[in-house]
Amino acid sequence: MLTKEDTVKDKEEEEEEKEKPRFNFNLYMVEKARSVNQALNDAVLLREPQKIHEAMRYSLLAGGKRVRPVLCIAACELVGGNESTAMAAACSIEMIHTMSLIHDDLPCMDNDDLRRGKPTNHKVFGEDIAVLAGDALLAFAFEHIAVSTSGVSPERIVAAIGELAKSVGTEGLVAGQVVDINSEGLSDVGLERLEFIHLHKTAALLEGAVVIGAILGGGSNEHVENLRMFARYVGLMFQVVDDVLDVTKSSKELGKTAGKDLVADKVTYPKLLGIEKSNEFAQKLNRDAQQQLSGFDPVKAAPLIALANYIAYRQN
């Protein structure tokens, strides 16, 4: 039986709950993206040779959701670091991501004409300059994280650079891309091979972003590994959702060519599982990802939880 005191206490707790500021994900993303965009603009200046820097800036500053750099910053803040600590690394990750998009769109790869609602880099600057713009962004990414990261021990910077290199090389993005290319047109590509492609081609750089943020923020080995698993689940979920959107949304809605996986005869999750089962798999990956954050302060983990939900339910 409730006493008068219990009722008063319950009401006080309700009022306290109401007064707690709720995490505003949209505002968070706008503010972080603005900071990242400004840092990218400051990092890659328009200078001689002008043509190559124009091409680099054209794709790097073309917009986009900035999911990877924001993941890096959020992971850094979760373990006790701050935005400025992770910003150089966040920009380096976005440079590498942009490189991968420029190269992915080339005629020898996916042969795409549209990216982020604009003509692809090679359509504007030519294939030769597009290749070199991607190469330049890749090289500068490593210079930038090494030279511009401040307030962090050399040991942690070296560890972060090692993670960045692994995420983009033959243990990461390149491995996934190669197996993806070699799988086109094959009829016997199963779920295991598809998962390998996406864990490397897409998830590896997302994983690198989170792990690098945690390392630079001073995270313990246990925290870093928890966040690694979180990012791996989120990275795979990102691609499952991407596969579904490719067959359910228009080019205008996506800001890139829709249905291109179907045209290239690529194996996708909807092709193997169907759309409904693919959506169910994405939801499971989201739950598994968020379980990895259960040991962290829920207030500090709110940005990563919201980012996972955003990736799970995004429409483009």
Short mmCIF file of N, CA and C in Angstrom, two decimals, residues 169-287:
data_model
loop_
_atom_site.label_atom_id
_atom_site.label_comp_id
_atom_site.label_asym_id
_atom_site.label_seq_id
_atom_site.Cartn_x
_atom_site.Cartn_y
_atom_site.Cartn_z
N GLY A 169 43.76 -1.21 -46.03
CA GLY A 169 44.62 -2.07 -46.85
C GLY A 169 44.04 -3.44 -47.13
N THR A 170 44.92 -4.43 -47.28
CA THR A 170 44.49 -5.79 -47.65
C THR A 170 43.89 -6.56 -46.48
N GLU A 171 43.83 -5.93 -45.30
CA GLU A 171 43.08 -6.51 -44.18
C GLU A 171 41.76 -5.78 -44.00
N GLY A 172 41.51 -4.82 -44.86
CA GLY A 172 40.31 -4.01 -44.72
C GLY A 172 39.63 -3.73 -46.04
N LEU A 173 39.49 -2.44 -46.36
CA LEU A 173 38.71 -1.99 -47.51
C LEU A 173 39.14 -2.65 -48.82
N VAL A 174 40.44 -2.69 -49.08
CA VAL A 174 40.93 -3.26 -50.34
C VAL A 174 40.56 -4.74 -50.45
N ALA A 175 40.69 -5.47 -49.35
CA ALA A 175 40.33 -6.90 -49.37
C ALA A 175 38.87 -7.08 -49.77
N GLY A 176 38.00 -6.30 -49.16
CA GLY A 176 36.58 -6.40 -49.47
C GLY A 176 36.27 -6.03 -50.90
N GLN A 177 36.96 -5.00 -51.39
CA GLN A 177 36.72 -4.54 -52.76
C GLN A 177 37.15 -5.60 -53.77
N VAL A 178 38.29 -6.23 -53.53
CA VAL A 178 38.81 -7.25 -54.46
C VAL A 178 37.88 -8.46 -54.51
N VAL A 179 37.46 -8.95 -53.35
CA VAL A 179 36.56 -10.11 -53.32
C VAL A 179 35.21 -9.76 -53.93
N ASP A 180 34.79 -8.52 -53.74
CA ASP A 180 33.53 -8.04 -54.35
C ASP A 180 33.63 -8.08 -55.88
N ILE A 181 34.73 -7.57 -56.41
CA ILE A 181 34.93 -7.56 -57.86
C ILE A 181 34.97 -8.99 -58.41
N ASN A 182 35.70 -9.86 -57.72
CA ASN A 182 35.83 -11.25 -58.18
C ASN A 182 34.55 -12.06 -58.03
N SER A 183 33.59 -11.53 -57.28
CA SER A 183 32.33 -12.25 -57.05
C SER A 183 31.23 -11.86 -58.03
N GLU A 184 31.45 -10.81 -58.80
CA GLU A 184 30.42 -10.35 -59.74
C GLU A 184 30.10 -11.43 -60.76
N GLY A 185 28.81 -11.69 -60.92
CA GLY A 185 28.36 -12.65 -61.92
C GLY A 185 28.41 -14.10 -61.49
N LEU A 186 28.99 -14.37 -60.29
CA LEU A 186 29.05 -15.75 -59.81
C LEU A 186 27.71 -16.16 -59.21
N SER A 187 27.32 -17.39 -59.40
CA SER A 187 26.02 -17.86 -58.91
C SER A 187 26.11 -18.56 -57.56
N ASP A 188 27.33 -18.85 -57.12
CA ASP A 188 27.49 -19.63 -55.89
C ASP A 188 28.02 -18.81 -54.71
N VAL A 189 27.80 -17.50 -54.73
CA VAL A 189 28.25 -16.65 -53.63
C VAL A 189 27.24 -16.76 -52.49
N GLY A 190 27.70 -17.27 -51.33
CA GLY A 190 26.81 -17.46 -50.19
C GLY A 190 26.95 -16.36 -49.16
N LEU A 191 26.26 -16.51 -48.04
CA LEU A 191 26.25 -15.50 -46.98
C LEU A 191 27.63 -15.28 -46.36
N GLU A 192 28.42 -16.36 -46.24
CA GLU A 192 29.75 -16.24 -45.62
C GLU A 192 30.65 -15.33 -46.45
N ARG A 193 30.64 -15.52 -47.76
CA ARG A 193 31.46 -14.69 -48.64
C ARG A 193 30.94 -13.25 -48.67
N LEU A 194 29.62 -13.10 -48.69
CA LEU A 194 29.02 -11.76 -48.69
C LEU A 194 29.39 -11.01 -47.41
N GLU A 195 29.35 -11.71 -46.28
CA GLU A 195 29.72 -11.08 -45.00
C GLU A 195 31.19 -10.66 -45.01
N PHE A 196 32.05 -11.51 -45.59
CA PHE A 196 33.48 -11.14 -45.69
C PHE A 196 33.62 -9.84 -46.48
N ILE A 197 32.94 -9.76 -47.61
CA ILE A 197 33.01 -8.55 -48.46
C ILE A 197 32.64 -7.32 -47.65
N HIS A 198 31.51 -7.37 -46.96
CA HIS A 198 31.00 -6.17 -46.30
C HIS A 198 31.73 -5.85 -45.00
N LEU A 199 32.20 -6.89 -44.29
CA LEU A 199 33.00 -6.61 -43.08
C LEU A 199 34.30 -5.91 -43.43
N HIS A 200 34.80 -6.15 -44.63
CA HIS A 200 36.06 -5.53 -45.05
C HIS A 200 35.83 -4.25 -45.86
N LYS A 201 34.95 -4.33 -46.84
CA LYS A 201 34.74 -3.19 -47.75
C LYS A 201 34.08 -2.00 -47.05
N THR A 202 33.14 -2.25 -46.16
CA THR A 202 32.38 -1.18 -45.51
C THR A 202 32.67 -1.07 -44.02
N ALA A 203 32.58 -2.20 -43.30
CA ALA A 203 32.67 -2.14 -41.84
C ALA A 203 34.07 -1.78 -41.35
N ALA A 204 35.11 -2.15 -42.09
CA ALA A 204 36.48 -1.95 -41.61
C ALA A 204 36.79 -0.48 -41.33
N LEU A 205 36.37 0.42 -42.22
CA LEU A 205 36.67 1.83 -42.02
C LEU A 205 35.81 2.43 -40.90
N LEU A 206 34.56 1.96 -40.78
CA LEU A 206 33.72 2.38 -39.65
C LEU A 206 34.32 1.89 -38.33
N GLU A 207 34.80 0.66 -38.34
CA GLU A 207 35.46 0.12 -37.15
C GLU A 207 36.71 0.93 -36.82
N GLY A 208 37.49 1.24 -37.85
CA GLY A 208 38.68 2.04 -37.64
C GLY A 208 38.36 3.39 -37.04
N ALA A 209 37.29 4.02 -37.51
CA ALA A 209 36.90 5.34 -37.00
C ALA A 209 36.63 5.30 -35.51
N VAL A 210 35.86 4.31 -35.07
CA VAL A 210 35.51 4.20 -33.65
C VAL A 210 36.72 3.82 -32.80
N VAL A 211 37.48 2.85 -33.26
CA VAL A 211 38.64 2.39 -32.49
C VAL A 211 39.69 3.49 -32.37
N ILE A 212 39.94 4.21 -33.45
CA ILE A 212 40.91 5.31 -33.42
C ILE A 212 40.46 6.39 -32.45
N GLY A 213 39.17 6.72 -32.47
CA GLY A 213 38.65 7.71 -31.52
C GLY A 213 38.86 7.27 -30.09
N ALA A 214 38.61 5.98 -29.81
CA ALA A 214 38.77 5.45 -28.45
C ALA A 214 40.23 5.44 -28.02
N ILE A 215 41.12 5.09 -28.94
CA ILE A 215 42.56 5.09 -28.63
C ILE A 215 43.04 6.50 -28.30
N LEU A 216 42.69 7.46 -29.15
CA LEU A 216 43.16 8.83 -28.95
C LEU A 216 42.52 9.47 -27.72
N GLY A 217 41.31 9.02 -27.35
CA GLY A 217 40.64 9.56 -26.17
C GLY A 217 41.16 8.99 -24.87
N GLY A 218 42.07 8.02 -24.94
CA GLY A 218 42.65 7.44 -23.73
C GLY A 218 41.93 6.22 -23.21
N GLY A 219 41.14 5.57 -24.06
CA GLY A 219 40.38 4.40 -23.64
C GLY A 219 41.26 3.22 -23.24
N SER A 220 40.78 2.43 -22.28
CA SER A 220 41.50 1.22 -21.86
C SER A 220 41.39 0.17 -22.97
N ASN A 221 42.21 -0.86 -22.88
CA ASN A 221 42.15 -1.93 -23.88
C ASN A 221 40.77 -2.58 -23.92
N GLU A 222 40.16 -2.76 -22.75
CA GLU A 222 38.83 -3.37 -22.68
C GLU A 222 37.79 -2.48 -23.37
N HIS A 223 37.86 -1.18 -23.10
CA HIS A 223 36.91 -0.26 -23.73
C HIS A 223 37.11 -0.21 -25.24
N VAL A 224 38.36 -0.20 -25.67
CA VAL A 224 38.66 -0.17 -27.11
C VAL A 224 38.08 -1.40 -27.80
N GLU A 225 38.23 -2.57 -27.19
CA GLU A 225 37.74 -3.80 -27.81
C GLU A 225 36.21 -3.87 -27.81
N ASN A 226 35.58 -3.37 -26.73
CA ASN A 226 34.11 -3.29 -26.73
C ASN A 226 33.62 -2.40 -27.87
N LEU A 227 34.28 -1.28 -28.04
CA LEU A 227 33.89 -0.34 -29.09
C LEU A 227 34.22 -0.89 -30.48
N ARG A 228 35.26 -1.70 -30.57
CA ARG A 228 35.58 -2.35 -31.84
C ARG A 228 34.43 -3.26 -32.28
N MET A 229 33.92 -4.04 -31.34
CA MET A 229 32.81 -4.94 -31.67
C MET A 229 31.54 -4.15 -31.99
N PHE A 230 31.30 -3.09 -31.24
CA PHE A 230 30.16 -2.21 -31.53
C PHE A 230 30.23 -1.74 -32.98
N ALA A 231 31.40 -1.24 -33.37
CA ALA A 231 31.56 -0.68 -34.71
C ALA A 231 31.47 -1.75 -35.79
N ARG A 232 31.94 -2.96 -35.49
CA ARG A 232 31.88 -4.03 -36.48
C ARG A 232 30.43 -4.40 -36.79
N TYR A 233 29.62 -4.49 -35.74
CA TYR A 233 28.19 -4.75 -35.95
C TYR A 233 27.53 -3.61 -36.71
N VAL A 234 27.86 -2.38 -36.33
CA VAL A 234 27.27 -1.20 -36.99
C VAL A 234 27.70 -1.14 -38.45
N GLY A 235 28.97 -1.45 -38.71
CA GLY A 235 29.48 -1.41 -40.07
C GLY A 235 28.79 -2.40 -40.99
N LEU A 236 28.57 -3.61 -40.48
CA LEU A 236 27.86 -4.61 -41.28
C LEU A 236 26.40 -4.19 -41.47
N MET A 237 25.81 -3.65 -40.40
CA MET A 237 24.43 -3.17 -40.50
C MET A 237 24.31 -2.06 -41.54
N PHE A 238 25.28 -1.17 -41.59
CA PHE A 238 25.29 -0.09 -42.56
C PHE A 238 25.14 -0.64 -43.97
N GLN A 239 25.88 -1.71 -44.28
CA GLN A 239 25.86 -2.26 -45.63
C GLN A 239 24.58 -3.03 -45.91
N VAL A 240 24.05 -3.73 -44.91
CA VAL A 240 22.78 -4.44 -45.09
C VAL A 240 21.69 -3.43 -45.45
N VAL A 241 21.64 -2.33 -44.69
CA VAL A 241 20.66 -1.27 -44.96
C VAL A 241 20.90 -0.66 -46.34
N ASP A 242 22.18 -0.47 -46.69
CA ASP A 242 22.52 0.10 -48.00
C ASP A 242 22.02 -0.80 -49.13
N ASP A 243 22.16 -2.11 -48.96
CA ASP A 243 21.69 -3.06 -49.96
C ASP A 243 20.17 -2.97 -50.15
N VAL A 244 19.46 -2.82 -49.03
CA VAL A 244 18.00 -2.71 -49.09
C VAL A 244 17.59 -1.41 -49.78
N LEU A 245 18.25 -0.31 -49.40
CA LEU A 245 17.92 0.99 -49.99
C LEU A 245 18.19 1.00 -51.50
N ASP A 246 19.22 0.27 -51.93
CA ASP A 246 19.58 0.24 -53.35
C ASP A 246 18.45 -0.31 -54.22
N VAL A 247 17.61 -1.17 -53.63
CA VAL A 247 16.53 -1.76 -54.42
C VAL A 247 15.15 -1.21 -54.04
N THR A 248 15.10 -0.30 -53.06
CA THR A 248 13.79 0.22 -52.64
C THR A 248 13.66 1.73 -52.81
N LYS A 249 14.76 2.42 -53.10
CA LYS A 249 14.73 3.88 -53.24
C LYS A 249 15.18 4.31 -54.63
N SER A 250 14.81 5.55 -55.00
CA SER A 250 15.19 6.09 -56.31
C SER A 250 16.56 6.75 -56.24
N SER A 251 17.15 7.02 -57.41
CA SER A 251 18.43 7.72 -57.47
C SER A 251 18.32 9.10 -56.84
N LYS A 252 17.20 9.77 -57.06
CA LYS A 252 16.99 11.10 -56.48
C LYS A 252 16.99 11.04 -54.96
N GLU A 253 16.32 10.03 -54.40
CA GLU A 253 16.25 9.88 -52.95
C GLU A 253 17.62 9.53 -52.36
N LEU A 254 18.40 8.71 -53.07
CA LEU A 254 19.69 8.26 -52.57
C LEU A 254 20.83 9.24 -52.81
N GLY A 255 20.69 10.09 -53.85
CA GLY A 255 21.79 10.98 -54.22
C GLY A 255 22.89 10.26 -54.96
N LYS A 256 22.62 9.00 -55.34
CA LYS A 256 23.54 8.20 -56.15
C LYS A 256 22.69 7.24 -56.98
N THR A 257 23.31 6.57 -57.93
CA THR A 257 22.56 5.71 -58.84
C THR A 257 21.95 4.53 -58.11
N ALA A 258 20.63 4.43 -58.17
CA ALA A 258 19.92 3.31 -57.53
C ALA A 258 19.93 2.09 -58.44
N GLY A 259 19.88 0.90 -57.85
CA GLY A 259 19.79 -0.34 -58.61
C GLY A 259 21.06 -0.77 -59.30
N LYS A 260 22.19 -0.14 -58.97
CA LYS A 260 23.43 -0.46 -59.70
C LYS A 260 23.96 -1.86 -59.34
N ASP A 261 23.68 -2.32 -58.11
CA ASP A 261 24.11 -3.67 -57.73
C ASP A 261 23.40 -4.73 -58.56
N LEU A 262 22.13 -4.47 -58.85
CA LEU A 262 21.33 -5.39 -59.67
C LEU A 262 21.88 -5.44 -61.09
N VAL A 263 22.20 -4.26 -61.63
CA VAL A 263 22.73 -4.17 -63.00
C VAL A 263 24.08 -4.88 -63.10
N ALA A 264 24.92 -4.71 -62.06
CA ALA A 264 26.25 -5.33 -62.06
C ALA A 264 26.19 -6.81 -61.67
N ASP A 265 25.01 -7.31 -61.39
CA ASP A 265 24.81 -8.70 -60.98
C ASP A 265 25.63 -9.03 -59.73
N LYS A 266 25.60 -8.11 -58.76
CA LYS A 266 26.30 -8.34 -57.50
C LYS A 266 25.39 -9.08 -56.52
N VAL A 267 26.03 -9.87 -55.67
CA VAL A 267 25.28 -10.53 -54.61
C VAL A 267 25.05 -9.54 -53.48
N THR A 268 23.82 -9.45 -53.00
CA THR A 268 23.47 -8.53 -51.92
C THR A 268 22.63 -9.29 -50.89
N TYR A 269 22.41 -8.67 -49.75
CA TYR A 269 21.57 -9.32 -48.74
C TYR A 269 20.13 -9.51 -49.22
N PRO A 270 19.50 -8.51 -49.87
CA PRO A 270 18.14 -8.76 -50.39
C PRO A 270 18.09 -9.89 -51.42
N LYS A 271 19.17 -10.02 -52.20
CA LYS A 271 19.20 -11.08 -53.21
C LYS A 271 19.24 -12.47 -52.57
N LEU A 272 19.97 -12.58 -51.44
CA LEU A 272 20.10 -13.87 -50.77
C LEU A 272 19.00 -14.12 -49.74
N LEU A 273 18.58 -13.06 -49.02
CA LEU A 273 17.64 -13.23 -47.92
C LEU A 273 16.24 -12.71 -48.21
N GLY A 274 16.15 -11.79 -49.18
CA GLY A 274 14.90 -11.07 -49.38
C GLY A 274 14.90 -9.80 -48.54
N ILE A 275 14.04 -8.87 -48.86
CA ILE A 275 14.04 -7.56 -48.18
C ILE A 275 13.63 -7.69 -46.72
N GLU A 276 12.58 -8.47 -46.45
CA GLU A 276 12.08 -8.59 -45.07
C GLU A 276 13.13 -9.19 -44.14
N LYS A 277 13.74 -10.29 -44.55
CA LYS A 277 14.76 -10.94 -43.73
C LYS A 277 16.02 -10.07 -43.59
N SER A 278 16.32 -9.30 -44.63
CA SER A 278 17.46 -8.38 -44.56
C SER A 278 17.21 -7.31 -43.52
N ASN A 279 15.99 -6.78 -43.49
CA ASN A 279 15.63 -5.78 -42.47
C ASN A 279 15.70 -6.37 -41.07
N GLU A 280 15.26 -7.61 -40.91
CA GLU A 280 15.33 -8.28 -39.61
C GLU A 280 16.78 -8.48 -39.18
N PHE A 281 17.64 -8.83 -40.13
CA PHE A 281 19.06 -9.01 -39.83
C PHE A 281 19.69 -7.68 -39.39
N ALA A 282 19.33 -6.60 -40.06
CA ALA A 282 19.83 -5.27 -39.69
C ALA A 282 19.42 -4.91 -38.26
N GLN A 283 18.19 -5.23 -37.89
CA GLN A 283 17.72 -4.95 -36.53
C GLN A 283 18.48 -5.77 -35.49
N LYS A 284 18.79 -7.03 -35.83
CA LYS A 284 19.57 -7.87 -34.91
C LYS A 284 20.97 -7.29 -34.72
N LEU A 285 21.58 -6.86 -35.81
CA LEU A 285 22.92 -6.26 -35.73
C LEU A 285 22.89 -4.99 -34.88
N ASN A 286 21.84 -4.22 -34.98
CA ASN A 286 21.69 -3.01 -34.17
C ASN A 286 21.62 -3.36 -32.68
N ARG A 287 20.83 -4.37 -32.35
CA ARG A 287 20.74 -4.81 -30.95
C ARG A 287 22.08 -5.31 -30.44
#
